[in-house]
Amino acid sequence: MNAPTTRRLTVAQALIEFLAHQYTERDGRQQRLINACWGIFGHGNVAGIGQALLESGDALPYLQGRNEQAMVHAAVGYARQCDRLSAQAVTTSIGPGATNLVTGAALATVNRLPVLLLPGDVFATRPADPVLQQLEVPSAGDVSVNDVLRPVSRYFDRVTRPEALIPAALQAMRVLADPVETGAVTLALPQDVQAEAYDWPEEFFADRVWRVTRPAPDTGALAEAVHAVRTARRPLLIAGGGVHHSEAEDALRVFAEATGIPVASTQAGKGSLRHDHPADIGGIGHTGTATADALAREADLVIGVGTRHTDFTTASATLFAAPGVRFLNLNIASFDSHKLGATSLVADARTGLEALTRALSGHRVEEAYEAAYGAAKEAWERRVDAAYGAADASVRPSQTQVLGALDALVDDTDIVINAAGSLPGDLHKLWRARSRRQYHLEYGYSCMGYEIPAAIGVRLAAPDRPVWALVGDGTYLMNPTEIVTAVQEGININIVLVQNHGYASIGGLSQETGGERFGTAYRFRAEDGAYTGAPLPVDLAANAASLGMHVIRAATVAELRAALAEARGANRPTCVYVETETADTVPGAPAAQAWWDVPVAETATRPAAVAARAAYDRHAAGRRRHL
């Protein structure tokens, strides 16, 4: 009998070889599961993973980043654009390189998006103890800083022996490819183990295909769901990110056209229907449209498809106000399908919608209901036009006029990326999504600093599509470093840098909750501690230019329109810098159409906080549990 064939490689070399042979397959289409590896090298990965990547050549492409958190954001942007079917890895040194991964890992896991994290770790064999950057825990000798990644990872393992890599790597791939389980996956790699050689079975390096299936709904659960829809008079469907991940947009369109049921969307689900589809009524919840939120308050059946029902969607459990309102949740994850005491339909979004459409054949909502939400949709579009419009193109634009200028320029191919500040609210209410992956809002974690690296990841996944990172000054200051990466690699992204001299979003929230905008302005501080009215002499456009970007300054609406057109046609990373008008007289986005629960001080001496608490109590009285 012939002995099993083995290959002698280091642990790091074996891991890189293994990753180069992993694939996903859905609907007969196959793609690499791990497309590339981002990395910043230091002790803990330079002589292990670094050497292995160098030796592997093009088998697993290497991407150089400037900040570990930003590398995770880029990988997450890539995975989302690829519908979670392809992902990227991120390798770091031990110590601060590893702990810098935590925020990115949390973002990935909260948003159910796959990313493989490969942080270096301290010596498993402990030849010298402690080593540089090692955390010493007197009560636990096996703890390192990498343990902070455990709660934000969907799977975590520390590979302390070469042979342990085989089950750990296989489990890591299983979780990354599973649409229910996916998120951040961490394989902590002690630096001595990375460099240790082992005789690996050749089977470990064979091509392996992880099939992403489309589970169908249980027949009994489907019958219950059909009954719920047929007996509802004012049903409303909420499309979440699961619609996009499943590529279920066409199935949703067919369902809406067959039944006449209106479709609202979460931040992650926006674009599930084109903005001009008769059934699309825009965003839902605290940042939603008046049309969607009014329908939500009167709906007798709320159909959630691929949504987690976060507090922004439910207006902190105050939005769905009709007596006896029921819920039907179609979700691939049982955990989400049972929320709000719903009738649960556990299935892939596309498969489930197709099954519902067939089973509801001939059923349609009343004409009066369709006519009412159609008229409300038209009325909202007029409000969008007013917010976007600028009667005088020679004046400084408002933030919504910046969006209007971009809206007038883009077509179905453009991708718009945002995550934090006041822009998500304006975009959710106003943006007219034209295609399934045009609207890219990271709002599960709403992480400042996400937009620029995510734009790089998206552009890598969609190299022929114009990509726009919409960035406020607060977000820009958090994480501009990957501009250098875009310039170095010739990754043609566009940044729209909106300067309003402070944290506009949190400033508004502070004002509303009695905080009087404390700590939210970028202003000179006087000797008495108060802020003066003069903005800081900070030139973010010059900063972007210093990092290698081509920068176009726009001072007026007319200049902005020209700058955006120039940026879209540019063949290099380009930044459009615009200071926005914040005066109350400038047309802006309509106010929030639903509440969001941010607790206010129950006792206070300042009048603003006392008044804010009274308003809070009025809103909180409308909160209810759906059981």
PDB file of C-alpha atoms in Angstrom, residues 191-412:
ATOM      1  CA  GLN A 191       4.516  33.678  15.505  1.00  0.00           C
ATOM      2  CA  ASP A 192       6.621  30.606  16.238  1.00  0.00           C
ATOM      3  CA  VAL A 193       3.921  28.227  15.007  1.00  0.00           C
ATOM      4  CA  GLN A 194       3.598  30.174  11.741  1.00  0.00           C
ATOM      5  CA  ALA A 195       7.207  29.351  10.916  1.00  0.00           C
ATOM      6  CA  GLU A 196       7.101  25.710  12.040  1.00  0.00           C
ATOM      7  CA  ALA A 197       7.275  23.020   9.329  1.00  0.00           C
ATOM      8  CA  TYR A 198       4.905  20.048   9.107  1.00  0.00           C
ATOM      9  CA  ASP A 199       4.135  17.236   6.673  1.00  0.00           C
ATOM     10  CA  TRP A 200       0.705  18.127   5.338  1.00  0.00           C
ATOM     11  CA  PRO A 201      -1.585  15.665   3.550  1.00  0.00           C
ATOM     12  CA  GLU A 202      -2.034  16.647  -0.088  1.00  0.00           C
ATOM     13  CA  GLU A 203      -5.809  16.389   0.363  1.00  0.00           C
ATOM     14  CA  PHE A 204      -5.653  19.537   2.478  1.00  0.00           C
ATOM     15  CA  PHE A 205      -4.675  21.523  -0.625  1.00  0.00           C
ATOM     16  CA  ALA A 206      -7.225  20.087  -3.041  1.00  0.00           C
ATOM     17  CA  ASP A 207      -9.809  22.432  -4.547  1.00  0.00           C
ATOM     18  CA  ARG A 208     -12.754  22.617  -2.173  1.00  0.00           C
ATOM     19  CA  VAL A 209     -16.140  24.057  -3.116  1.00  0.00           C
ATOM     20  CA  TRP A 210     -18.455  25.400  -0.413  1.00  0.00           C
ATOM     21  CA  ARG A 211     -21.958  25.351  -1.849  1.00  0.00           C
ATOM     22  CA  VAL A 212     -24.233  28.197  -0.793  1.00  0.00           C
ATOM     23  CA  THR A 213     -27.685  26.699  -0.989  1.00  0.00           C
ATOM     24  CA  ARG A 214     -31.103  28.290  -1.265  1.00  0.00           C
ATOM     25  CA  PRO A 215     -33.239  26.576   1.385  1.00  0.00           C
ATOM     26  CA  ALA A 216     -36.948  26.519   0.574  1.00  0.00           C
ATOM     27  CA  PRO A 217     -39.646  27.280   3.145  1.00  0.00           C
ATOM     28  CA  ASP A 218     -41.410  24.542   5.060  1.00  0.00           C
ATOM     29  CA  THR A 219     -44.799  23.801   3.473  1.00  0.00           C
ATOM     30  CA  GLY A 220     -46.701  24.278   6.724  1.00  0.00           C
ATOM     31  CA  ALA A 221     -44.964  27.578   7.471  1.00  0.00           C
ATOM     32  CA  LEU A 222     -45.618  28.719   3.892  1.00  0.00           C
ATOM     33  CA  ALA A 223     -49.324  27.967   4.231  1.00  0.00           C
ATOM     34  CA  GLU A 224     -49.442  29.997   7.440  1.00  0.00           C
ATOM     35  CA  ALA A 225     -47.645  32.875   5.733  1.00  0.00           C
ATOM     36  CA  VAL A 226     -50.021  32.811   2.765  1.00  0.00           C
ATOM     37  CA  HIS A 227     -52.999  32.927   5.114  1.00  0.00           C
ATOM     38  CA  ALA A 228     -51.522  35.959   6.875  1.00  0.00           C
ATOM     39  CA  VAL A 229     -51.097  37.817   3.578  1.00  0.00           C
ATOM     40  CA  ARG A 230     -54.532  36.898   2.206  1.00  0.00           C
ATOM     41  CA  THR A 231     -56.305  38.106   5.341  1.00  0.00           C
ATOM     42  CA  ALA A 232     -54.438  41.422   5.540  1.00  0.00           C
ATOM     43  CA  ARG A 233     -56.007  44.617   4.187  1.00  0.00           C
ATOM     44  CA  ARG A 234     -53.012  46.956   4.627  1.00  0.00           C
ATOM     45  CA  PRO A 235     -49.882  44.830   4.276  1.00  0.00           C
ATOM     46  CA  LEU A 236     -46.440  46.424   4.055  1.00  0.00           C
ATOM     47  CA  LEU A 237     -43.205  44.711   3.029  1.00  0.00           C
ATOM     48  CA  ILE A 238     -39.839  45.781   4.460  1.00  0.00           C
ATOM     49  CA  ALA A 239     -36.849  44.815   2.325  1.00  0.00           C
ATOM     50  CA  GLY A 240     -33.593  44.332   4.225  1.00  0.00           C
ATOM     51  CA  GLY A 241     -30.045  43.560   3.228  1.00  0.00           C
ATOM     52  CA  GLY A 242     -30.901  39.890   2.826  1.00  0.00           C
ATOM     53  CA  VAL A 243     -32.707  40.742  -0.414  1.00  0.00           C
ATOM     54  CA  HIS A 244     -29.432  41.964  -1.922  1.00  0.00           C
ATOM     55  CA  HIS A 245     -27.297  39.172  -0.461  1.00  0.00           C
ATOM     56  CA  SER A 246     -29.659  36.605  -1.991  1.00  0.00           C
ATOM     57  CA  GLU A 247     -29.848  38.436  -5.345  1.00  0.00           C
ATOM     58  CA  ALA A 248     -33.608  38.408  -4.801  1.00  0.00           C
ATOM     59  CA  GLU A 249     -34.405  41.803  -6.343  1.00  0.00           C
ATOM     60  CA  ASP A 250     -36.179  40.366  -9.383  1.00  0.00           C
ATOM     61  CA  ALA A 251     -38.180  37.981  -7.198  1.00  0.00           C
ATOM     62  CA  LEU A 252     -39.221  40.928  -5.008  1.00  0.00           C
ATOM     63  CA  ARG A 253     -40.237  42.964  -8.055  1.00  0.00           C
ATOM     64  CA  VAL A 254     -42.384  40.106  -9.360  1.00  0.00           C
ATOM     65  CA  PHE A 255     -43.971  39.683  -5.914  1.00  0.00           C
ATOM     66  CA  ALA A 256     -44.768  43.395  -5.623  1.00  0.00           C
ATOM     67  CA  GLU A 257     -46.202  43.590  -9.120  1.00  0.00           C
ATOM     68  CA  ALA A 258     -48.343  40.495  -8.584  1.00  0.00           C
ATOM     69  CA  THR A 259     -49.752  41.536  -5.189  1.00  0.00           C
ATOM     70  CA  GLY A 260     -49.594  45.339  -5.199  1.00  0.00           C
ATOM     71  CA  ILE A 261     -48.038  45.269  -1.722  1.00  0.00           C
ATOM     72  CA  PRO A 262     -45.891  48.384  -1.133  1.00  0.00           C
ATOM     73  CA  VAL A 263     -42.183  47.913  -0.414  1.00  0.00           C
ATOM     74  CA  ALA A 264     -40.216  50.007   2.079  1.00  0.00           C
ATOM     75  CA  SER A 265     -36.519  49.426   2.691  1.00  0.00           C
ATOM     76  CA  THR A 266     -33.984  49.496   5.467  1.00  0.00           C
ATOM     77  CA  GLN A 267     -30.602  51.160   4.940  1.00  0.00           C
ATOM     78  CA  ALA A 268     -29.141  47.790   3.901  1.00  0.00           C
ATOM     79  CA  GLY A 269     -32.120  46.961   1.689  1.00  0.00           C
ATOM     80  CA  LYS A 270     -32.495  50.241  -0.177  1.00  0.00           C
ATOM     81  CA  GLY A 271     -32.383  49.657  -3.923  1.00  0.00           C
ATOM     82  CA  SER A 272     -34.160  46.313  -3.671  1.00  0.00           C
ATOM     83  CA  LEU A 273     -36.636  47.998  -6.008  1.00  0.00           C
ATOM     84  CA  ARG A 274     -35.707  50.884  -8.284  1.00  0.00           C
ATOM     85  CA  HIS A 275     -36.759  54.230  -6.874  1.00  0.00           C
ATOM     86  CA  ASP A 276     -39.227  54.743  -9.726  1.00  0.00           C
ATOM     87  CA  HIS A 277     -41.014  51.414  -9.315  1.00  0.00           C
ATOM     88  CA  PRO A 278     -44.661  52.087  -8.370  1.00  0.00           C
ATOM     89  CA  ALA A 279     -44.415  49.852  -5.280  1.00  0.00           C
ATOM     90  CA  ASP A 280     -41.222  51.416  -3.911  1.00  0.00           C
ATOM     91  CA  ILE A 281     -42.059  53.834  -1.101  1.00  0.00           C
ATOM     92  CA  GLY A 282     -38.523  54.509   0.135  1.00  0.00           C
ATOM     93  CA  GLY A 283     -36.780  54.160   3.456  1.00  0.00           C
ATOM     94  CA  ILE A 284     -38.512  52.984   6.632  1.00  0.00           C
ATOM     95  CA  GLY A 285     -38.129  54.024  10.263  1.00  0.00           C
ATOM     96  CA  HIS A 286     -36.391  56.931  11.960  1.00  0.00           C
ATOM     97  CA  THR A 287     -34.636  57.975   8.744  1.00  0.00           C
ATOM     98  CA  GLY A 288     -37.494  56.877   6.499  1.00  0.00           C
ATOM     99  CA  THR A 289     -39.896  58.692   4.228  1.00  0.00           C
ATOM    100  CA  ALA A 290     -43.222  60.107   5.337  1.00  0.00           C
ATOM    101  CA  THR A 291     -44.901  57.701   2.913  1.00  0.00           C
ATOM    102  CA  ALA A 292     -43.334  54.556   4.338  1.00  0.00           C
ATOM    103  CA  ASP A 293     -43.710  55.576   7.976  1.00  0.00           C
ATOM    104  CA  ALA A 294     -47.358  56.551   7.576  1.00  0.00           C
ATOM    105  CA  LEU A 295     -48.108  53.181   5.996  1.00  0.00           C
ATOM    106  CA  ALA A 296     -46.153  51.431   8.763  1.00  0.00           C
ATOM    107  CA  ARG A 297     -48.294  53.065  11.450  1.00  0.00           C
ATOM    108  CA  GLU A 298     -51.481  51.743   9.839  1.00  0.00           C
ATOM    109  CA  ALA A 299     -50.236  48.387   8.536  1.00  0.00           C
ATOM    110  CA  ASP A 300     -52.070  45.317   9.789  1.00  0.00           C
ATOM    111  CA  LEU A 301     -49.345  42.978   8.464  1.00  0.00           C
ATOM    112  CA  VAL A 302     -45.638  43.798   8.267  1.00  0.00           C
ATOM    113  CA  ILE A 303     -43.665  41.427   6.033  1.00  0.00           C
ATOM    114  CA  GLY A 304     -39.953  41.564   6.801  1.00  0.00           C
ATOM    115  CA  VAL A 305     -37.689  40.069   4.129  1.00  0.00           C
ATOM    116  CA  GLY A 306     -34.032  39.696   5.040  1.00  0.00           C
ATOM    117  CA  THR A 307     -34.138  42.317   7.795  1.00  0.00           C
ATOM    118  CA  ARG A 308     -32.942  42.295  11.416  1.00  0.00           C
ATOM    119  CA  HIS A 309     -35.611  44.801  12.562  1.00  0.00           C
ATOM    120  CA  THR A 310     -33.166  47.165  14.275  1.00  0.00           C
ATOM    121  CA  ASP A 311     -34.313  50.120  16.340  1.00  0.00           C
ATOM    122  CA  PHE A 312     -33.907  52.536  13.422  1.00  0.00           C
ATOM    123  CA  THR A 313     -36.291  50.363  11.390  1.00  0.00           C
ATOM    124  CA  THR A 314     -38.901  49.995  14.136  1.00  0.00           C
ATOM    125  CA  ALA A 315     -38.468  53.577  15.436  1.00  0.00           C
ATOM    126  CA  SER A 316     -37.462  52.027  18.757  1.00  0.00           C
ATOM    127  CA  ALA A 317     -40.625  49.895  18.827  1.00  0.00           C
ATOM    128  CA  THR A 318     -42.999  52.856  18.301  1.00  0.00           C
ATOM    129  CA  LEU A 319     -43.644  52.693  14.541  1.00  0.00           C
ATOM    130  CA  PHE A 320     -45.998  49.751  14.055  1.00  0.00           C
ATOM    131  CA  ALA A 321     -48.927  51.198  15.942  1.00  0.00           C
ATOM    132  CA  ALA A 322     -52.053  49.571  14.506  1.00  0.00           C
ATOM    133  CA  PRO A 323     -54.026  47.527  17.054  1.00  0.00           C
ATOM    134  CA  GLY A 324     -53.552  43.849  16.341  1.00  0.00           C
ATOM    135  CA  VAL A 325     -50.713  44.382  13.861  1.00  0.00           C
ATOM    136  CA  ARG A 326     -49.065  41.085  12.890  1.00  0.00           C
ATOM    137  CA  PHE A 327     -45.623  40.267  11.523  1.00  0.00           C
ATOM    138  CA  LEU A 328     -44.357  37.802   8.952  1.00  0.00           C
ATOM    139  CA  ASN A 329     -40.590  37.402   8.684  1.00  0.00           C
ATOM    140  CA  LEU A 330     -38.932  35.704   5.720  1.00  0.00           C
ATOM    141  CA  ASN A 331     -35.292  35.214   6.685  1.00  0.00           C
ATOM    142  CA  ILE A 332     -32.596  32.625   6.125  1.00  0.00           C
ATOM    143  CA  ALA A 333     -31.689  32.920   9.826  1.00  0.00           C
ATOM    144  CA  SER A 334     -34.153  31.510  12.332  1.00  0.00           C
ATOM    145  CA  PHE A 335     -32.811  33.983  14.899  1.00  0.00           C
ATOM    146  CA  ASP A 336     -34.132  36.900  12.827  1.00  0.00           C
ATOM    147  CA  SER A 337     -37.271  35.261  11.495  1.00  0.00           C
ATOM    148  CA  HIS A 338     -38.791  34.926  14.975  1.00  0.00           C
ATOM    149  CA  LYS A 339     -38.385  38.581  15.984  1.00  0.00           C
ATOM    150  CA  LEU A 340     -41.440  40.672  16.927  1.00  0.00           C
ATOM    151  CA  GLY A 341     -43.462  37.535  17.616  1.00  0.00           C
ATOM    152  CA  ALA A 342     -43.685  36.974  13.871  1.00  0.00           C
ATOM    153  CA  THR A 343     -44.976  34.146  11.780  1.00  0.00           C
ATOM    154  CA  SER A 344     -41.635  32.629  10.842  1.00  0.00           C
ATOM    155  CA  LEU A 345     -40.707  31.654   7.288  1.00  0.00           C
ATOM    156  CA  VAL A 346     -37.122  30.379   7.360  1.00  0.00           C
ATOM    157  CA  ALA A 347     -35.817  30.338   3.794  1.00  0.00           C
ATOM    158  CA  ASP A 348     -33.523  31.976   1.302  1.00  0.00           C
ATOM    159  CA  ALA A 349     -35.013  35.357   0.350  1.00  0.00           C
ATOM    160  CA  ARG A 350     -35.273  34.591  -3.367  1.00  0.00           C
ATOM    161  CA  THR A 351     -36.656  31.080  -2.891  1.00  0.00           C
ATOM    162  CA  GLY A 352     -39.105  32.265  -0.250  1.00  0.00           C
ATOM    163  CA  LEU A 353     -40.401  35.186  -2.318  1.00  0.00           C
ATOM    164  CA  GLU A 354     -40.860  32.951  -5.344  1.00  0.00           C
ATOM    165  CA  ALA A 355     -42.785  30.441  -3.236  1.00  0.00           C
ATOM    166  CA  LEU A 356     -44.979  33.161  -1.760  1.00  0.00           C
ATOM    167  CA  THR A 357     -45.731  34.607  -5.207  1.00  0.00           C
ATOM    168  CA  ARG A 358     -46.811  31.234  -6.550  1.00  0.00           C
ATOM    169  CA  ALA A 359     -48.944  30.449  -3.505  1.00  0.00           C
ATOM    170  CA  LEU A 360     -50.623  33.881  -3.585  1.00  0.00           C
ATOM    171  CA  SER A 361     -51.606  33.587  -7.261  1.00  0.00           C
ATOM    172  CA  GLY A 362     -54.553  35.865  -7.953  1.00  0.00           C
ATOM    173  CA  HIS A 363     -54.325  37.743  -4.663  1.00  0.00           C
ATOM    174  CA  ARG A 364     -53.944  41.521  -4.752  1.00  0.00           C
ATOM    175  CA  VAL A 365     -54.468  44.388  -2.343  1.00  0.00           C
ATOM    176  CA  GLU A 366     -57.423  46.703  -2.819  1.00  0.00           C
ATOM    177  CA  GLU A 367     -57.163  49.323  -5.554  1.00  0.00           C
ATOM    178  CA  ALA A 368     -57.861  52.100  -3.050  1.00  0.00           C
ATOM    179  CA  TYR A 369     -54.820  51.058  -1.017  1.00  0.00           C
ATOM    180  CA  GLU A 370     -52.568  51.113  -4.084  1.00  0.00           C
ATOM    181  CA  ALA A 371     -53.945  54.475  -5.156  1.00  0.00           C
ATOM    182  CA  ALA A 372     -53.388  55.962  -1.691  1.00  0.00           C
ATOM    183  CA  TYR A 373     -49.751  54.937  -1.369  1.00  0.00           C
ATOM    184  CA  GLY A 374     -49.123  55.875  -5.005  1.00  0.00           C
ATOM    185  CA  ALA A 375     -50.340  59.414  -4.336  1.00  0.00           C
ATOM    186  CA  ALA A 376     -48.262  59.614  -1.160  1.00  0.00           C
ATOM    187  CA  LYS A 377     -45.199  58.457  -3.092  1.00  0.00           C
ATOM    188  CA  GLU A 378     -45.702  61.234  -5.664  1.00  0.00           C
ATOM    189  CA  ALA A 379     -46.061  63.812  -2.890  1.00  0.00           C
ATOM    190  CA  TRP A 380     -42.799  62.651  -1.319  1.00  0.00           C
ATOM    191  CA  GLU A 381     -40.973  62.891  -4.629  1.00  0.00           C
ATOM    192  CA  ARG A 382     -41.949  66.547  -4.793  1.00  0.00           C
ATOM    193  CA  ARG A 383     -40.348  67.030  -1.374  1.00  0.00           C
ATOM    194  CA  VAL A 384     -37.195  65.346  -2.665  1.00  0.00           C
ATOM    195  CA  ASP A 385     -37.141  67.696  -5.646  1.00  0.00           C
ATOM    196  CA  ALA A 386     -37.418  70.679  -3.287  1.00  0.00           C
ATOM    197  CA  ALA A 387     -34.550  69.438  -1.109  1.00  0.00           C
ATOM    198  CA  TYR A 388     -32.328  68.726  -4.110  1.00  0.00           C
ATOM    199  CA  GLY A 389     -33.090  71.888  -6.045  1.00  0.00           C
ATOM    200  CA  ALA A 390     -31.073  75.091  -6.065  1.00  0.00           C
ATOM    201  CA  ALA A 391     -32.719  78.196  -7.466  1.00  0.00           C
ATOM    202  CA  ASP A 392     -29.410  80.060  -7.454  1.00  0.00           C
ATOM    203  CA  ALA A 393     -26.391  78.078  -8.686  1.00  0.00           C
ATOM    204  CA  SER A 394     -23.998  80.827  -7.579  1.00  0.00           C
ATOM    205  CA  VAL A 395     -24.458  80.186  -3.842  1.00  0.00           C
ATOM    206  CA  ARG A 396     -22.850  77.720  -1.465  1.00  0.00           C
ATOM    207  CA  PRO A 397     -24.811  74.420  -1.558  1.00  0.00           C
ATOM    208  CA  SER A 398     -26.559  72.732   1.311  1.00  0.00           C
ATOM    209  CA  GLN A 399     -25.805  69.083   2.028  1.00  0.00           C
ATOM    210  CA  THR A 400     -28.994  67.951   0.328  1.00  0.00           C
ATOM    211  CA  GLN A 401     -28.123  70.044  -2.717  1.00  0.00           C
ATOM    212  CA  VAL A 402     -24.792  68.196  -2.832  1.00  0.00           C
ATOM    213  CA  LEU A 403     -26.784  64.967  -3.049  1.00  0.00           C
ATOM    214  CA  GLY A 404     -29.041  66.536  -5.673  1.00  0.00           C
ATOM    215  CA  ALA A 405     -26.077  67.465  -7.839  1.00  0.00           C
ATOM    216  CA  LEU A 406     -24.735  63.911  -7.612  1.00  0.00           C
ATOM    217  CA  ASP A 407     -28.178  62.438  -8.241  1.00  0.00           C
ATOM    218  CA  ALA A 408     -28.440  64.434 -11.464  1.00  0.00           C
ATOM    219  CA  LEU A 409     -25.088  63.081 -12.678  1.00  0.00           C
ATOM    220  CA  VAL A 410     -25.029  59.362 -11.931  1.00  0.00           C
ATOM    221  CA  ASP A 411     -26.548  56.460 -13.851  1.00  0.00           C
ATOM    222  CA  ASP A 412     -27.288  52.830 -13.009  1.00  0.00           C
TER     223      ASP A 412
END
